[in-house]
Coordinates of C-alpha atoms in Angstrom, one line a residue:
M292 CA -130.3 -140.7 -46.6
E293 CA -134.1 -141.4 -46.9
W294 CA -135.6 -144.9 -46.3
K295 CA -137.0 -145.7 -49.8
N296 CA -135.2 -148.7 -51.2
G297 CA -135.1 -150.9 -48.1
T298 CA -132.6 -151.3 -45.2
T299 CA -129.0 -150.3 -45.6
Y300 CA -128.2 -151.1 -42.0
Q301 CA -128.2 -154.8 -42.1
A302 CA -128.4 -155.4 -38.4
A303 CA -131.9 -153.9 -38.5
A304 CA -133.2 -156.5 -40.8
K305 CA -131.4 -159.2 -38.8
V306 CA -133.2 -158.5 -35.5
A307 CA -136.6 -156.9 -36.5
G308 CA -138.6 -160.1 -36.5
T309 CA -137.2 -161.2 -33.1
I310 CA -138.1 -157.9 -31.6
E311 CA -141.6 -158.0 -33.0
Q312 CA -142.2 -161.4 -31.4
H313 CA -140.9 -160.1 -28.1
F314 CA -143.5 -157.4 -28.0
L315 CA -146.3 -159.6 -29.3
R316 CA -145.6 -162.2 -26.6
H317 CA -145.6 -159.6 -23.8
L318 CA -148.9 -158.1 -24.9
D319 CA -150.5 -161.6 -25.2
E320 CA -149.4 -162.3 -21.7
A321 CA -150.8 -159.0 -20.4
R322 CA -154.2 -159.8 -22.1
A323 CA -154.2 -163.3 -20.7
Q324 CA -153.9 -161.7 -17.2
Q325 CA -156.8 -159.4 -18.1
D326 CA -154.4 -156.4 -18.0
E327 CA -155.5 -154.8 -21.3
E328 CA -155.9 -151.2 -20.2
G329 CA -153.3 -148.9 -21.6
L330 CA -151.5 -151.4 -23.8
A331 CA -149.3 -150.1 -26.6
S332 CA -149.6 -150.8 -30.3
V333 CA -147.0 -153.3 -31.6
P334 CA -144.9 -152.2 -34.7
T335 CA -144.5 -154.8 -37.4
A336 CA -141.1 -156.3 -38.2
R337 CA -141.0 -154.0 -41.3
Q338 CA -141.8 -150.9 -39.2
I339 CA -139.2 -151.9 -36.6
E340 CA -136.6 -152.4 -39.3
Q341 CA -137.3 -149.0 -40.7
I342 CA -137.2 -147.2 -37.3
I343 CA -133.9 -148.8 -36.5
D344 CA -132.4 -148.2 -39.9
V345 CA -133.1 -144.5 -40.0
A346 CA -132.1 -144.1 -36.4
F347 CA -128.7 -145.8 -37.0
W348 CA -127.8 -143.3 -39.8
A349 CA -129.0 -140.4 -37.7
S350 CA -126.7 -141.6 -34.8
L351 CA -123.7 -141.0 -37.1
R352 CA -124.7 -137.4 -37.8
K353 CA -123.7 -134.4 -35.7
E354 CA -125.5 -131.1 -35.1
E355 CA -123.2 -128.2 -34.1
G356 CA -120.4 -130.6 -33.5
L357 CA -122.4 -132.8 -31.1
P358 CA -123.6 -136.4 -31.7
T359 CA -127.2 -137.3 -32.1
R360 CA -128.9 -138.6 -28.9
I361 CA -132.6 -139.1 -29.1
S362 CA -135.4 -141.4 -27.8
I363 CA -137.9 -142.6 -30.4
A364 CA -141.3 -144.1 -29.4
F365 CA -143.8 -145.9 -31.7
L366 CA -147.3 -144.8 -30.8
Q367 CA -150.2 -142.7 -31.9
P368 CA -150.8 -139.3 -30.4
T369 CA -154.0 -140.7 -28.8
E370 CA -151.9 -143.1 -26.8
A371 CA -149.5 -140.5 -25.4
G372 CA -151.6 -138.8 -22.7
K373 CA -150.9 -135.1 -23.2
P374 CA -148.6 -135.0 -26.3
L375 CA -146.8 -132.0 -27.8
L376 CA -148.1 -132.1 -31.4
F377 CA -146.4 -130.5 -34.4
E378 CA -148.8 -128.6 -36.7
H379 CA -147.3 -130.5 -39.7
R380 CA -146.1 -134.1 -39.7
L381 CA -142.3 -134.4 -40.3
P382 CA -140.7 -137.0 -42.4
Y383 CA -138.9 -139.8 -40.4
S384 CA -135.4 -139.4 -41.8
P385 CA -131.8 -139.2 -40.4
K386 CA -131.6 -135.5 -41.2
V387 CA -134.8 -134.6 -39.4
L388 CA -133.9 -136.7 -36.3
A389 CA -130.4 -135.1 -36.1
K390 CA -132.0 -131.6 -36.3
L391 CA -134.6 -132.4 -33.6
A392 CA -132.2 -134.1 -31.2
P393 CA -130.8 -131.1 -29.4
G394 CA -134.3 -130.1 -28.3
V395 CA -135.4 -133.5 -27.1
E396 CA -132.3 -135.2 -25.6
R397 CA -133.3 -134.8 -22.0
A398 CA -134.2 -138.0 -20.2
G399 CA -137.9 -138.8 -20.4
V400 CA -138.6 -137.0 -23.6
H401 CA -139.6 -139.2 -26.5
V402 CA -140.1 -138.4 -30.2
G403 CA -143.4 -140.0 -31.4
V404 CA -143.5 -141.8 -34.7
W405 CA -146.3 -143.5 -36.5
E406 CA -147.1 -144.8 -40.0
E407 CA -149.6 -142.7 -42.0
N408 CA -150.5 -143.4 -45.6
G409 CA -147.7 -145.9 -45.9
E410 CA -145.0 -143.5 -44.7
M411 CA -143.4 -143.3 -41.3
V412 CA -143.8 -139.8 -39.8
I413 CA -142.9 -137.8 -36.7
W414 CA -146.0 -136.3 -35.2
G415 CA -144.5 -134.6 -32.0
T416 CA -143.1 -135.5 -28.6
T417 CA -144.4 -137.0 -25.4
L418 CA -143.5 -137.6 -21.8
T419 CA -146.1 -140.4 -21.3
L420 CA -146.0 -143.8 -22.9
P421 CA -148.4 -146.8 -22.8
K422 CA -147.5 -150.2 -21.4
Y423 CA -144.9 -152.1 -23.4
C424 CA -144.4 -149.2 -25.8
F425 CA -141.7 -149.8 -28.3
V426 CA -138.8 -147.3 -27.6
L427 CA -135.5 -147.0 -29.5
D428 CA -132.8 -145.0 -27.7
V429 CA -130.0 -143.5 -29.8
S430 CA -127.3 -143.6 -27.0
E431 CA -124.2 -142.7 -28.9
P432 CA -122.9 -143.0 -32.5
G433 CA -123.7 -146.5 -33.8
L434 CA -125.2 -147.6 -30.4
L435 CA -129.0 -148.2 -30.3
V436 CA -131.1 -149.8 -27.6
V437 CA -134.6 -151.2 -28.1
K438 CA -136.5 -151.1 -24.8
H439 CA -140.0 -150.8 -23.4
R440 CA -141.7 -149.2 -20.4
R441 CA -142.5 -151.5 -17.5
A442 CA -146.1 -152.5 -17.0
A443 CA -146.1 -150.7 -13.6
G444 CA -144.7 -147.6 -15.2
L445 CA -141.9 -147.0 -12.7
G446 CA -138.3 -147.9 -12.8
K447 CA -135.7 -148.2 -15.5
F448 CA -137.1 -149.3 -18.9
I449 CA -136.5 -153.0 -19.8
N450 CA -134.0 -153.5 -22.5
V451 CA -134.9 -155.9 -25.4
A452 CA -131.9 -155.6 -27.7
V453 CA -128.7 -153.7 -28.1
L454 CA -127.3 -152.9 -31.5
Q455 CA -123.7 -151.6 -31.9
G456 CA -122.3 -151.5 -35.4
D457 CA -122.7 -154.9 -36.8
S458 CA -123.1 -156.5 -33.3
V459 CA -126.6 -157.4 -32.2
K460 CA -127.4 -158.6 -28.6
V461 CA -130.9 -159.8 -27.9
V462 CA -131.8 -160.0 -24.2
N463 CA -132.6 -163.5 -23.0
E464 CA -135.3 -163.1 -20.3
Q465 CA -135.0 -166.8 -19.3
C466 CA -131.6 -166.1 -17.6
G467 CA -133.7 -164.6 -14.8
I468 CA -135.4 -167.8 -13.8
R469 CA -132.3 -169.4 -12.2
T470 CA -132.8 -169.8 -8.5
D471 CA -129.3 -168.3 -7.9
C472 CA -130.0 -165.2 -10.0
P473 CA -129.6 -162.0 -7.9
N474 CA -132.6 -159.9 -7.3
M475 CA -131.0 -157.0 -9.2
L476 CA -130.8 -159.1 -12.4
T477 CA -134.4 -160.4 -12.1
S478 CA -135.7 -156.9 -11.7
L479 CA -133.7 -155.7 -14.7
L480 CA -135.3 -158.5 -16.7
G481 CA -138.8 -157.6 -15.5
I482 CA -139.1 -160.8 -13.4
H483 CA -140.4 -160.3 -9.8
A484 CA -139.8 -156.5 -10.3
S485 CA -141.2 -154.2 -7.6
P486 CA -143.3 -151.3 -8.9
L487 CA -142.1 -149.1 -5.9
W488 CA -139.5 -146.5 -6.9
N489 CA -137.9 -146.7 -3.4
H490 CA -137.6 -150.5 -3.3
P491 CA -134.0 -151.4 -2.3
V492 CA -133.4 -153.5 -5.5
N493 CA -134.7 -150.6 -7.7
V494 CA -132.4 -148.2 -5.9
L495 CA -129.4 -150.6 -6.4
I496 CA -130.2 -150.5 -10.1
Q497 CA -130.1 -146.7 -10.0
I498 CA -126.7 -147.0 -8.3
A499 CA -125.4 -149.3 -10.9
V500 CA -126.5 -147.0 -13.7
S501 CA -124.9 -144.1 -12.0
M502 CA -121.6 -146.0 -11.5
R503 CA -121.5 -146.9 -15.2
A504 CA -122.3 -143.3 -16.2
H505 CA -119.2 -141.7 -14.7
R506 CA -117.0 -143.9 -16.9
R507 CA -114.1 -144.0 -14.5
G508 CA -114.6 -147.5 -13.4
G509 CA -115.2 -148.6 -9.8
T510 CA -116.2 -151.3 -7.4
L511 CA -119.1 -151.3 -5.0
L512 CA -119.3 -153.9 -2.2
V513 CA -122.8 -154.6 -0.8
T514 CA -122.6 -156.3 2.6
P515 CA -125.2 -157.5 5.2
H516 CA -126.1 -154.9 7.8
Q517 CA -126.3 -157.5 10.6
H518 CA -122.5 -157.9 11.0
D519 CA -119.1 -156.4 9.9
K520 CA -117.4 -159.6 8.7
W521 CA -116.6 -157.8 5.5
K522 CA -113.7 -156.1 7.2
E523 CA -111.9 -159.5 7.3
S524 CA -111.5 -159.1 3.5
I525 CA -110.3 -155.5 3.6
V526 CA -106.8 -154.2 4.2
Q527 CA -106.7 -152.5 7.6
P528 CA -106.7 -149.7 8.6
L529 CA -109.4 -148.5 6.3
T530 CA -108.3 -145.7 4.0
Y531 CA -111.5 -143.7 4.1
P532 CA -113.9 -145.0 6.8
V533 CA -117.2 -143.2 7.2
S534 CA -118.5 -142.8 10.8
P535 CA -121.3 -142.8 11.5
A536 CA -122.5 -144.6 8.4
F537 CA -123.9 -142.1 5.9
S538 CA -127.6 -142.7 5.4
G539 CA -128.6 -140.2 2.7
V540 CA -129.9 -142.9 0.3
A541 CA -131.1 -145.1 3.2
D542 CA -133.3 -142.3 4.7
L543 CA -135.0 -141.7 1.3
I544 CA -135.7 -145.5 0.8
R545 CA -137.5 -145.4 4.1
Q546 CA -139.9 -142.8 2.8
D547 CA -143.4 -144.0 2.2
G548 CA -143.4 -143.2 -1.6
E549 CA -146.9 -141.7 -1.7
P550 CA -147.8 -140.5 -5.2
T551 CA -148.1 -136.9 -4.0
S552 CA -144.4 -136.9 -3.1
E553 CA -143.1 -139.4 -5.7
I554 CA -141.5 -136.9 -8.1
Y555 CA -139.9 -134.9 -5.2
W556 CA -138.4 -138.0 -3.7
Q557 CA -137.2 -139.5 -7.0
N558 CA -135.3 -136.3 -7.7
A559 CA -133.9 -136.3 -4.1
L560 CA -132.9 -139.9 -4.5
R561 CA -131.1 -139.2 -7.8
R562 CA -129.0 -136.6 -6.1
E563 CA -128.1 -138.9 -3.1
V564 CA -127.3 -141.8 -5.5
A565 CA -124.9 -139.6 -7.5
Y566 CA -123.4 -138.3 -4.2
V567 CA -122.5 -141.9 -3.2
T568 CA -121.6 -143.4 -6.6
G569 CA -119.2 -140.5 -7.3
L570 CA -117.0 -142.0 -4.5
T571 CA -116.7 -145.3 -6.5
A572 CA -114.4 -143.4 -8.9
V573 CA -111.8 -143.2 -6.1
D574 CA -109.2 -145.9 -6.3
G575 CA -110.3 -148.9 -4.2
A576 CA -113.7 -150.3 -3.4
T577 CA -116.7 -148.4 -1.9
V578 CA -118.6 -150.3 0.8
I579 CA -122.3 -150.0 1.5
N580 CA -124.6 -152.4 3.5
D581 CA -127.9 -153.8 2.2
L582 CA -129.7 -150.9 3.8
H583 CA -127.7 -148.6 1.4
E584 CA -125.8 -147.0 4.2
L585 CA -122.3 -145.9 3.2
L586 CA -119.6 -147.5 5.3
A587 CA -116.3 -146.7 3.6
F588 CA -114.7 -145.9 0.3
G589 CA -111.2 -146.3 -1.3
T590 CA -110.8 -149.6 0.5
K591 CA -108.3 -152.3 -0.6
I592 CA -109.6 -155.9 -0.9
T593 CA -107.5 -158.7 0.4
R594 CA -108.0 -162.4 0.8
A595 CA -109.5 -163.3 4.2
A596 CA -107.4 -165.2 6.7
N597 CA -107.7 -169.0 6.3
S598 CA -109.3 -168.6 2.9
Q599 CA -108.1 -169.9 -0.5
P600 CA -107.5 -168.0 -3.7
V601 CA -110.6 -168.0 -5.9
E602 CA -109.8 -170.3 -8.9
E603 CA -112.8 -170.0 -11.1
V604 CA -116.0 -168.1 -11.7
L605 CA -119.1 -168.8 -13.8
L606 CA -119.6 -166.0 -16.3
T607 CA -123.1 -165.4 -17.5
E608 CA -124.6 -162.7 -19.8
P609 CA -128.4 -162.4 -20.3
V610 CA -128.0 -162.6 -24.1
T611 CA -129.6 -165.1 -26.5
D612 CA -127.2 -167.8 -27.7
R613 CA -124.7 -166.9 -24.9
Q614 CA -123.8 -169.9 -22.7
P615 CA -122.3 -169.7 -19.2
L616 CA -118.5 -169.9 -19.2
L617 CA -116.3 -171.3 -16.5
M618 CA -113.0 -169.3 -16.2
H619 CA -110.4 -167.9 -14.0
P620 CA -111.5 -164.5 -12.7
S621 CA -108.4 -162.8 -14.0
R622 CA -109.8 -163.4 -17.5
L623 CA -112.8 -161.1 -16.8
G624 CA -110.8 -157.9 -16.7
G625 CA -108.3 -156.1 -14.5
T626 CA -107.4 -156.5 -10.8
G627 CA -110.8 -155.0 -9.8
H628 CA -112.6 -158.1 -11.2
L629 CA -110.2 -160.5 -9.5
S630 CA -110.4 -158.8 -6.2
A631 CA -114.2 -158.6 -6.4
A632 CA -114.5 -162.3 -7.1
Q633 CA -112.2 -163.0 -4.2
F634 CA -114.3 -160.8 -1.9
V635 CA -117.5 -162.7 -2.8
Y636 CA -115.7 -166.0 -2.5
D637 CA -114.8 -165.1 1.1
Q638 CA -118.0 -163.1 2.0
R639 CA -120.7 -165.3 0.5
D640 CA -123.6 -163.3 1.8
A641 CA -122.3 -160.2 0.0
Q642 CA -122.3 -158.9 -3.6
A643 CA -119.8 -156.9 -5.6
L644 CA -120.6 -154.6 -8.5
V645 CA -117.7 -153.7 -10.9
A646 CA -118.0 -151.0 -13.5
S647 CA -115.2 -150.9 -16.2
Q648 CA -114.1 -147.8 -17.9
D649 CA -115.0 -149.3 -21.2
G650 CA -118.7 -149.7 -20.2
Y651 CA -118.8 -153.3 -19.1
F652 CA -120.6 -153.9 -15.8
T653 CA -120.4 -157.1 -13.8
V654 CA -122.3 -158.3 -10.6
F655 CA -120.5 -160.9 -8.5
S656 CA -122.6 -163.1 -6.3
W657 CA -122.3 -166.5 -4.6
S658 CA -124.4 -169.4 -5.9
P659 CA -125.4 -171.8 -3.1
D660 CA -126.7 -174.2 -5.7
S661 CA -123.5 -174.5 -7.7
Q662 CA -121.1 -173.6 -4.9
I663 CA -119.3 -171.1 -7.1
V664 CA -118.9 -167.3 -7.6
M665 CA -121.2 -166.1 -10.4
A666 CA -120.1 -163.2 -12.6
H667 CA -123.2 -161.7 -14.2
R668 CA -122.3 -159.3 -17.0
I669 CA -125.3 -157.0 -17.2
D670 CA -124.2 -153.9 -19.1
V671 CA -126.6 -154.9 -21.9
L672 CA -129.4 -154.2 -19.4
L673 CA -128.1 -150.9 -18.0
I674 CA -127.5 -148.9 -21.2

């Protein structure tokens, strides 16, 4: 299917103007802060609509029996650092994207597209993107994610919108300005985000992404390192205690992060994160402290002595037009969500991360302002 007579994927037309305004606003803010070096070009709403429309139909194609997975970036070759250039421009079409996908599906590789002589074309591939570059990830059939590179260049890309079938979720950045918003959420939204790859919050985000990726579901409890009160909310004896605490991730966080060793340490950290998050697939909760030291896994959460059952949580999702909802924690999902809410209700200086098998991801934290357990559904930011 070629893009000649306008959009056939209606969600693309629905969201294109909103996405254009998002990128224009961020570039205006960067210029206002005199941060104009290396800024990306902003696609128009019409170009965004076309990029999404073609990518959606490509996502439904298969090549040698495998679905199309590809990352598309809107930029000129001159903005790409050291691009891989095709001798001849390729038409931007579902068929061409599906054919290219097997060769460019590795993380960090982007197919470069640009409009030339009124036609959208594919000029090559790149590993390097300018600040706030428009990127569209084809994650799985019918699932597209609009995102952009962080201004600092490090860390997970910031999601702008998620399109799945006829469902469109536009990220609401204003959710991150609440005083009781956990640091993990503000970083994912690009607010108060650290540019350091080994910052503890950035590492926790990598852990969350890894938990979600194994698709087995799981719960991770993050507790203060100063005390072990968390054990009051865990069935004793512990099923799989770790002694001494395993510090593979923690040791890497303590590295200085010099540029000369950055790639090496990022790869090492990725291995250590996968090592730990694999344990979250074991039945029960995995426990780490806020230094990212592994304390136990396969633990069973219980209500602490002299505590009351948690009766309600405030569910939030960083999506435009989505209001916070007050509800009983059992309505969030299975027993994992209920037990995580109870844990945070009892251990108010801790957090609980819950990954569902269906892809949902929820962070539980205590709000001192509202005196309630907050359930932040953040899967729209992790895809």
